[in-house]
Amino acid sequence: PVWLKCRTAQATRSTRQAAGTLERHPIKRMTSVVDTKVAIRTYKAALKEKGAEASAAERKAVVNGVSKAVKSECAPYVEDFFGCFQHRFALNSCTDATVGKMLKCQEQFSAQLFASH
C-alpha cells in the first residue's frame, strides 16, 4: 500500500536525520561552491592589490570555503576511509583504492575550484 511506502520512507529519513547522515539540500551545497569561487576571486584580487600580508582575511575565507566544499563533495569517500581506519584496515573492502579514491576526489575537486579562476 502507498501509505506503507510513505511511512517507510519517512522512517528512513528520520533515522538518517537522527544519525546525522541525511544529505544537505543540493542547492545549499551549490551556494557554498559558488561562494567559495567568489572568495577565490576576491582573494586573488586582494593579493594583487594589497599583497600577501594584507590579504589574510580573504585567504581565511578561501581556506574555509574550499575545506567545506571538498568535505561535502567527498564525504562518501571519507566515510569509507574512516570506516577502514576504525577497523585498522582489516576489512576485506579496505584496500589502497579506498585511500586513493578519497585523495583523488579531494585533489580533483579542489583543483576544479581553483582552475576556473
Short mmCIF file of N, CA, C and O in Angstrom, two decimals:
data_model
loop_
_atom_site.label_atom_id
_atom_site.label_comp_id
_atom_site.label_asym_id
_atom_site.label_seq_id
_atom_site.Cartn_x
_atom_site.Cartn_y
_atom_site.Cartn_z
N PRO A 1 0.82 -1.20 0.00
CA PRO A 1 0.00 0.00 0.00
C PRO A 1 0.86 1.27 0.00
O PRO A 1 1.98 1.27 0.52
N VAL A 2 0.32 2.32 -0.56
CA VAL A 2 1.03 3.58 -0.67
C VAL A 2 1.36 4.15 0.70
O VAL A 2 2.46 4.65 0.92
N TRP A 3 0.44 4.07 1.64
CA TRP A 3 0.69 4.65 2.96
C TRP A 3 1.88 3.99 3.64
O TRP A 3 2.63 4.61 4.36
N LEU A 4 2.08 2.68 3.37
CA LEU A 4 3.21 1.97 3.98
C LEU A 4 4.53 2.45 3.37
O LEU A 4 5.51 2.63 4.08
N LYS A 5 4.54 2.67 2.05
CA LYS A 5 5.75 3.17 1.40
C LYS A 5 6.13 4.55 1.94
O LYS A 5 7.28 4.82 2.20
N CYS A 6 5.12 5.42 2.09
CA CYS A 6 5.38 6.76 2.62
C CYS A 6 5.89 6.69 4.05
O CYS A 6 6.81 7.39 4.43
N ARG A 7 5.27 5.83 4.83
CA ARG A 7 5.66 5.67 6.23
C ARG A 7 7.09 5.15 6.33
O ARG A 7 7.88 5.62 7.14
N THR A 8 7.44 4.18 5.47
CA THR A 8 8.79 3.62 5.47
C THR A 8 9.81 4.67 5.05
O THR A 8 10.86 4.80 5.66
N ALA A 9 9.48 5.44 4.01
CA ALA A 9 10.40 6.49 3.57
C ALA A 9 10.60 7.54 4.66
O ALA A 9 11.71 8.01 4.89
N GLN A 10 9.51 7.88 5.35
CA GLN A 10 9.60 8.86 6.43
C GLN A 10 10.45 8.31 7.58
O GLN A 10 11.27 9.04 8.14
N ALA A 11 10.27 7.05 7.91
CA ALA A 11 11.05 6.44 8.99
C ALA A 11 12.53 6.39 8.62
O ALA A 11 13.40 6.66 9.45
N THR A 12 12.81 6.05 7.37
CA THR A 12 14.21 6.01 6.92
C THR A 12 14.83 7.39 7.00
O THR A 12 15.95 7.56 7.47
N ARG A 13 14.09 8.40 6.56
CA ARG A 13 14.59 9.78 6.60
C ARG A 13 14.84 10.20 8.04
O ARG A 13 15.87 10.79 8.35
N SER A 14 13.91 9.89 8.94
CA SER A 14 14.07 10.25 10.35
C SER A 14 15.28 9.57 10.96
O SER A 14 16.03 10.17 11.72
N THR A 15 15.48 8.31 10.62
CA THR A 15 16.61 7.56 11.14
C THR A 15 17.92 8.16 10.64
O THR A 15 18.86 8.37 11.40
N ARG A 16 17.98 8.48 9.34
CA ARG A 16 19.19 9.07 8.77
C ARG A 16 19.43 10.46 9.35
O ARG A 16 20.56 10.84 9.60
N GLN A 17 18.34 11.20 9.57
CA GLN A 17 18.48 12.55 10.13
C GLN A 17 19.02 12.46 11.56
O GLN A 17 19.90 13.22 11.95
N ALA A 18 18.50 11.52 12.34
CA ALA A 18 18.95 11.35 13.72
C ALA A 18 20.41 10.89 13.76
O ALA A 18 21.16 11.27 14.65
N ALA A 19 20.80 10.10 12.79
CA ALA A 19 22.17 9.60 12.74
C ALA A 19 23.14 10.63 12.18
O ALA A 19 24.35 10.43 12.17
N GLY A 20 22.60 11.70 11.66
CA GLY A 20 23.46 12.75 11.11
C GLY A 20 23.95 12.45 9.71
O GLY A 20 24.89 13.06 9.23
N THR A 21 23.32 11.49 9.01
CA THR A 21 23.77 11.12 7.67
C THR A 21 22.83 11.65 6.59
O THR A 21 23.01 11.32 5.43
N LEU A 22 21.86 12.44 6.94
CA LEU A 22 20.94 12.99 5.96
C LEU A 22 21.68 14.04 5.14
O LEU A 22 22.29 14.96 5.68
N GLU A 23 21.64 13.88 3.83
CA GLU A 23 22.36 14.80 2.96
C GLU A 23 21.72 16.18 3.00
O GLU A 23 20.51 16.31 3.14
N ARG A 24 22.53 17.18 2.81
CA ARG A 24 22.02 18.54 2.75
C ARG A 24 21.36 18.75 1.40
O ARG A 24 21.65 18.07 0.44
N HIS A 25 20.52 19.73 1.34
CA HIS A 25 19.86 20.07 0.10
C HIS A 25 20.91 20.47 -0.93
O HIS A 25 21.81 21.25 -0.62
N PRO A 26 20.83 19.98 -2.19
CA PRO A 26 21.86 20.28 -3.18
C PRO A 26 22.03 21.77 -3.46
O PRO A 26 23.12 22.22 -3.76
N ILE A 27 20.97 22.56 -3.34
CA ILE A 27 21.06 23.99 -3.58
C ILE A 27 22.00 24.63 -2.56
O ILE A 27 22.82 25.46 -2.90
N LYS A 28 21.93 24.20 -1.32
CA LYS A 28 22.80 24.74 -0.27
C LYS A 28 24.26 24.44 -0.59
O LYS A 28 25.12 25.29 -0.46
N ARG A 29 24.55 23.21 -1.06
CA ARG A 29 25.90 22.84 -1.40
C ARG A 29 26.39 23.67 -2.59
O ARG A 29 27.51 24.13 -2.61
N MET A 30 25.52 23.86 -3.59
CA MET A 30 25.88 24.66 -4.75
C MET A 30 26.22 26.08 -4.34
O MET A 30 27.18 26.65 -4.82
N THR A 31 25.43 26.65 -3.46
CA THR A 31 25.70 28.00 -3.00
C THR A 31 27.06 28.07 -2.33
O THR A 31 27.80 29.01 -2.54
N SER A 32 27.40 27.06 -1.58
CA SER A 32 28.69 27.02 -0.92
C SER A 32 29.83 27.03 -1.94
O SER A 32 30.83 27.71 -1.76
N VAL A 33 29.68 26.28 -3.00
CA VAL A 33 30.70 26.23 -4.04
C VAL A 33 30.78 27.58 -4.74
O VAL A 33 31.87 28.09 -5.01
N VAL A 34 29.64 28.16 -5.04
CA VAL A 34 29.62 29.48 -5.68
C VAL A 34 30.27 30.51 -4.76
O VAL A 34 31.09 31.33 -5.21
N ASP A 35 29.93 30.48 -3.49
CA ASP A 35 30.54 31.39 -2.52
C ASP A 35 32.05 31.20 -2.47
O ASP A 35 32.82 32.17 -2.36
N THR A 36 32.50 29.96 -2.54
CA THR A 36 33.93 29.67 -2.50
C THR A 36 34.62 30.23 -3.73
O THR A 36 35.71 30.82 -3.63
N LYS A 37 34.00 30.08 -4.89
CA LYS A 37 34.59 30.62 -6.12
C LYS A 37 34.68 32.14 -6.05
O LYS A 37 35.67 32.73 -6.49
N VAL A 38 33.66 32.76 -5.48
CA VAL A 38 33.70 34.22 -5.30
C VAL A 38 34.83 34.59 -4.34
O VAL A 38 35.57 35.55 -4.57
N ALA A 39 34.98 33.83 -3.27
CA ALA A 39 36.05 34.10 -2.29
C ALA A 39 37.42 33.95 -2.94
O ALA A 39 38.34 34.72 -2.65
N ILE A 40 37.57 32.98 -3.84
CA ILE A 40 38.85 32.80 -4.53
C ILE A 40 39.15 34.01 -5.40
O ILE A 40 40.27 34.53 -5.39
N ARG A 41 38.15 34.47 -6.14
CA ARG A 41 38.35 35.67 -6.98
C ARG A 41 38.69 36.88 -6.12
O ARG A 41 39.58 37.66 -6.45
N THR A 42 37.99 37.04 -5.01
CA THR A 42 38.24 38.16 -4.11
C THR A 42 39.65 38.09 -3.54
O THR A 42 40.36 39.10 -3.47
N TYR A 43 40.07 36.90 -3.16
CA TYR A 43 41.42 36.73 -2.61
C TYR A 43 42.49 37.07 -3.65
O TYR A 43 43.45 37.78 -3.36
N LYS A 44 42.30 36.58 -4.87
CA LYS A 44 43.28 36.86 -5.92
C LYS A 44 43.37 38.36 -6.21
O LYS A 44 44.47 38.89 -6.41
N ALA A 45 42.23 39.04 -6.20
CA ALA A 45 42.23 40.49 -6.42
C ALA A 45 42.92 41.21 -5.25
O ALA A 45 43.71 42.12 -5.46
N ALA A 46 42.62 40.79 -4.03
CA ALA A 46 43.23 41.41 -2.85
C ALA A 46 44.73 41.14 -2.82
O ALA A 46 45.51 41.99 -2.41
N LEU A 47 45.13 39.97 -3.26
CA LEU A 47 46.54 39.62 -3.29
C LEU A 47 47.30 40.56 -4.24
O LEU A 47 48.39 41.05 -3.90
N LYS A 48 46.71 40.82 -5.39
CA LYS A 48 47.35 41.74 -6.35
C LYS A 48 47.37 43.17 -5.81
O LYS A 48 48.35 43.89 -5.96
N GLU A 49 46.26 43.54 -5.18
CA GLU A 49 46.10 44.93 -4.73
C GLU A 49 46.86 45.23 -3.45
O GLU A 49 47.55 46.25 -3.34
N LYS A 50 46.74 44.35 -2.46
CA LYS A 50 47.29 44.63 -1.12
C LYS A 50 48.54 43.84 -0.77
O LYS A 50 49.23 44.17 0.19
N GLY A 51 48.78 42.74 -1.46
CA GLY A 51 49.90 41.89 -1.11
C GLY A 51 49.48 40.77 -0.16
O GLY A 51 48.36 40.76 0.36
N ALA A 52 50.39 39.85 0.08
CA ALA A 52 50.09 38.66 0.86
C ALA A 52 49.74 38.95 2.32
O ALA A 52 48.82 38.36 2.89
N GLU A 53 50.45 39.87 2.94
CA GLU A 53 50.25 40.16 4.36
C GLU A 53 48.88 40.78 4.63
O GLU A 53 48.25 40.50 5.65
N ALA A 54 48.42 41.62 3.74
CA ALA A 54 47.17 42.34 3.96
C ALA A 54 45.95 41.54 3.50
O ALA A 54 44.83 41.99 3.65
N SER A 55 46.17 40.36 2.95
CA SER A 55 45.06 39.55 2.41
C SER A 55 44.71 38.37 3.30
O SER A 55 44.12 37.39 2.84
N ALA A 56 45.02 38.45 4.57
CA ALA A 56 44.81 37.32 5.49
C ALA A 56 43.33 36.95 5.63
O ALA A 56 42.99 35.77 5.64
N ALA A 57 42.46 37.93 5.72
CA ALA A 57 41.02 37.65 5.88
C ALA A 57 40.47 36.95 4.64
O ALA A 57 39.69 35.99 4.75
N GLU A 58 40.89 37.40 3.47
CA GLU A 58 40.43 36.78 2.23
C GLU A 58 40.96 35.36 2.10
O GLU A 58 40.25 34.45 1.67
N ARG A 59 42.23 35.16 2.50
CA ARG A 59 42.83 33.83 2.46
C ARG A 59 42.08 32.88 3.39
O ARG A 59 41.80 31.73 3.04
N LYS A 60 41.73 33.38 4.56
CA LYS A 60 40.99 32.56 5.53
C LYS A 60 39.64 32.14 4.96
O LYS A 60 39.22 30.99 5.11
N ALA A 61 38.96 33.06 4.28
CA ALA A 61 37.66 32.75 3.66
C ALA A 61 37.81 31.67 2.59
O ALA A 61 36.96 30.77 2.48
N VAL A 62 38.88 31.73 1.81
CA VAL A 62 39.13 30.73 0.77
C VAL A 62 39.40 29.37 1.40
O VAL A 62 38.83 28.36 0.99
N VAL A 63 40.26 29.33 2.40
CA VAL A 63 40.60 28.06 3.05
C VAL A 63 39.35 27.42 3.66
O VAL A 63 39.09 26.22 3.47
N ASN A 64 38.54 28.21 4.36
CA ASN A 64 37.31 27.67 4.95
C ASN A 64 36.34 27.20 3.89
O ASN A 64 35.74 26.13 4.01
N GLY A 65 36.17 27.99 2.83
CA GLY A 65 35.24 27.63 1.77
C GLY A 65 35.66 26.37 1.03
O GLY A 65 34.83 25.47 0.79
N VAL A 66 36.93 26.28 0.68
CA VAL A 66 37.43 25.10 -0.04
C VAL A 66 37.31 23.87 0.85
O VAL A 66 36.86 22.80 0.42
N SER A 67 37.66 24.02 2.11
CA SER A 67 37.58 22.89 3.03
C SER A 67 36.15 22.38 3.17
O SER A 67 35.90 21.18 3.11
N LYS A 68 35.19 23.27 3.32
CA LYS A 68 33.78 22.86 3.45
C LYS A 68 33.26 22.23 2.16
O LYS A 68 32.55 21.23 2.20
N ALA A 69 33.61 22.82 1.02
CA ALA A 69 33.13 22.30 -0.25
C ALA A 69 33.71 20.91 -0.53
O ALA A 69 32.98 20.00 -0.95
N VAL A 70 35.00 20.73 -0.29
CA VAL A 70 35.64 19.43 -0.52
C VAL A 70 35.09 18.40 0.46
O VAL A 70 34.83 17.26 0.09
N LYS A 71 34.90 18.81 1.69
CA LYS A 71 34.34 17.89 2.70
C LYS A 71 32.96 17.41 2.27
O LYS A 71 32.66 16.22 2.35
N SER A 72 32.14 18.31 1.79
CA SER A 72 30.79 17.96 1.36
C SER A 72 30.82 17.06 0.13
O SER A 72 30.11 16.06 0.06
N GLU A 73 31.63 17.41 -0.85
CA GLU A 73 31.67 16.68 -2.11
C GLU A 73 32.27 15.29 -1.96
O GLU A 73 31.83 14.34 -2.60
N CYS A 74 33.25 15.12 -1.11
CA CYS A 74 33.98 13.86 -0.98
C CYS A 74 33.56 13.05 0.25
O CYS A 74 34.26 12.09 0.62
N ALA A 75 32.46 13.42 0.86
CA ALA A 75 32.02 12.76 2.10
C ALA A 75 31.92 11.23 2.00
O ALA A 75 32.36 10.53 2.91
N PRO A 76 31.37 10.66 0.91
CA PRO A 76 31.28 9.19 0.87
C PRO A 76 32.65 8.51 0.93
O PRO A 76 32.81 7.48 1.59
N TYR A 77 33.64 9.09 0.26
CA TYR A 77 34.98 8.50 0.27
C TYR A 77 35.65 8.64 1.63
O TYR A 77 36.35 7.74 2.08
N VAL A 78 35.41 9.77 2.29
CA VAL A 78 35.96 9.99 3.63
C VAL A 78 35.33 9.01 4.62
O VAL A 78 36.02 8.44 5.47
N GLU A 79 34.02 8.79 4.49
CA GLU A 79 33.34 7.82 5.37
C GLU A 79 33.92 6.43 5.18
O GLU A 79 34.14 5.72 6.16
N ASP A 80 34.14 6.02 3.93
CA ASP A 80 34.75 4.71 3.67
C ASP A 80 36.14 4.61 4.30
O ASP A 80 36.48 3.62 4.92
N PHE A 81 36.92 5.68 4.14
CA PHE A 81 38.27 5.68 4.71
C PHE A 81 38.23 5.54 6.22
O PHE A 81 38.95 4.72 6.80
N PHE A 82 37.38 6.32 6.89
CA PHE A 82 37.34 6.26 8.35
C PHE A 82 36.75 4.94 8.84
O PHE A 82 37.11 4.47 9.92
N GLY A 83 35.87 4.34 8.05
CA GLY A 83 35.39 3.00 8.40
C GLY A 83 36.54 2.01 8.42
O GLY A 83 36.66 1.18 9.32
N CYS A 84 37.39 2.11 7.41
CA CYS A 84 38.57 1.24 7.35
C CYS A 84 39.54 1.57 8.48
O CYS A 84 40.10 0.67 9.12
N PHE A 85 39.74 2.85 8.72
CA PHE A 85 40.66 3.29 9.77
C PHE A 85 40.22 2.75 11.13
O PHE A 85 41.04 2.25 11.90
N GLN A 86 38.91 2.83 11.40
CA GLN A 86 38.39 2.35 12.69
C GLN A 86 38.60 0.85 12.86
O GLN A 86 38.76 0.37 13.98
N HIS A 87 38.59 0.12 11.75
CA HIS A 87 38.80 -1.33 11.82
C HIS A 87 40.24 -1.71 11.50
O HIS A 87 40.54 -2.86 11.20
N ARG A 88 41.12 -0.73 11.58
CA ARG A 88 42.56 -0.94 11.36
C ARG A 88 42.84 -1.61 10.03
O ARG A 88 43.71 -2.47 9.91
N PHE A 89 42.07 -1.23 9.02
CA PHE A 89 42.21 -1.72 7.64
C PHE A 89 42.12 -3.24 7.55
O PHE A 89 42.70 -3.85 6.66
N ALA A 90 41.38 -3.86 8.48
CA ALA A 90 41.24 -5.33 8.50
C ALA A 90 40.05 -5.80 7.67
O ALA A 90 39.92 -7.01 7.43
N LEU A 91 39.18 -4.91 7.23
CA LEU A 91 38.02 -5.31 6.43
C LEU A 91 38.46 -5.67 5.01
O LEU A 91 39.42 -5.10 4.48
N ASN A 92 37.74 -6.60 4.39
CA ASN A 92 38.06 -7.01 3.02
C ASN A 92 37.94 -5.87 2.03
O ASN A 92 38.64 -5.84 1.02
N SER A 93 37.05 -4.93 2.30
CA SER A 93 36.83 -3.82 1.38
C SER A 93 37.89 -2.73 1.51
O SER A 93 37.91 -1.79 0.72
N CYS A 94 38.75 -2.83 2.49
CA CYS A 94 39.77 -1.81 2.73
C CYS A 94 41.03 -2.13 1.93
O CYS A 94 41.81 -3.01 2.28
N THR A 95 41.19 -1.38 0.86
CA THR A 95 42.36 -1.58 0.01
C THR A 95 43.03 -0.22 -0.20
O THR A 95 42.54 0.80 0.27
N ASP A 96 44.11 -0.24 -0.94
CA ASP A 96 44.77 1.03 -1.28
C ASP A 96 43.83 1.91 -2.09
O ASP A 96 43.93 3.14 -2.05
N ALA A 97 42.91 1.29 -2.81
CA ALA A 97 41.95 2.05 -3.62
C ALA A 97 41.04 2.90 -2.74
O ALA A 97 40.61 3.98 -3.17
N THR A 98 40.75 2.46 -1.54
CA THR A 98 39.91 3.23 -0.62
C THR A 98 40.54 4.58 -0.33
O THR A 98 39.89 5.62 -0.42
N VAL A 99 41.81 4.57 -0.02
CA VAL A 99 42.54 5.81 0.26
C VAL A 99 42.71 6.59 -1.03
O VAL A 99 42.53 7.81 -1.06
N GLY A 100 43.03 5.90 -2.10
CA GLY A 100 43.25 6.54 -3.39
C GLY A 100 42.03 7.30 -3.89
O GLY A 100 42.14 8.42 -4.40
N LYS A 101 40.85 6.70 -3.74
CA LYS A 101 39.62 7.36 -4.19
C LYS A 101 39.36 8.63 -3.39
O LYS A 101 38.95 9.65 -3.95
N MET A 102 39.59 8.58 -2.09
CA MET A 102 39.38 9.75 -1.26
C MET A 102 40.34 10.88 -1.67
O MET A 102 39.92 12.02 -1.88
N LEU A 103 41.62 10.54 -1.79
CA LEU A 103 42.60 11.56 -2.15
C LEU A 103 42.36 12.11 -3.56
O LEU A 103 42.50 13.31 -3.79
N LYS A 104 41.96 11.23 -4.47
CA LYS A 104 41.68 11.67 -5.84
C LYS A 104 40.51 12.64 -5.87
O LYS A 104 40.55 13.67 -6.53
N CYS A 105 39.46 12.32 -5.13
CA CYS A 105 38.30 13.21 -5.05
C CYS A 105 38.69 14.57 -4.50
O CYS A 105 38.35 15.61 -5.07
N GLN A 106 39.41 14.56 -3.41
CA GLN A 106 39.82 15.81 -2.78
C GLN A 106 40.71 16.64 -3.70
O GLN A 106 40.53 17.84 -3.85
N GLU A 107 41.64 15.98 -4.36
CA GLU A 107 42.56 16.69 -5.25
C GLU A 107 41.84 17.26 -6.47
O GLU A 107 42.00 18.43 -6.82
N GLN A 108 41.00 16.43 -7.10
CA GLN A 108 40.32 16.87 -8.31
C GLN A 108 39.31 17.97 -8.03
O GLN A 108 39.20 18.93 -8.78
N PHE A 109 38.56 17.84 -6.95
CA PHE A 109 37.55 18.85 -6.66
C PHE A 109 38.18 20.19 -6.27
O PHE A 109 37.73 21.24 -6.73
N SER A 110 39.22 20.16 -5.46
CA SER A 110 39.87 21.41 -5.10
C SER A 110 40.53 22.03 -6.31
O SER A 110 40.50 23.26 -6.50
N ALA A 111 41.12 21.21 -7.18
CA ALA A 111 41.74 21.74 -8.41
C ALA A 111 40.67 22.37 -9.31
O ALA A 111 40.90 23.41 -9.92
N GLN A 112 39.50 21.76 -9.34
CA GLN A 112 38.39 22.30 -10.14
C GLN A 112 37.95 23.67 -9.60
O GLN A 112 37.64 24.57 -10.38
N LEU A 113 37.93 23.81 -8.30
CA LEU A 113 37.54 25.10 -7.70
C LEU A 113 38.53 26.20 -8.10
O LEU A 113 38.14 27.30 -8.44
N PHE A 114 39.81 25.87 -8.08
CA PHE A 114 40.83 26.88 -8.37
C PHE A 114 41.04 27.10 -9.87
O PHE A 114 41.45 28.17 -10.28
N ALA A 115 40.76 26.08 -10.68
CA ALA A 115 41.04 26.16 -12.11
C ALA A 115 40.13 27.16 -12.83
O ALA A 115 40.50 27.70 -13.84
N SER A 116 38.97 27.38 -12.31
CA SER A 116 38.00 28.23 -13.02
C SER A 116 38.35 29.70 -12.88
O SER A 116 37.62 30.57 -13.36
N HIS A 117 39.44 30.03 -12.20
CA HIS A 117 39.77 31.45 -11.99
C HIS A 117 41.16 31.75 -12.45
O HIS A 117 42.14 31.40 -12.09
#
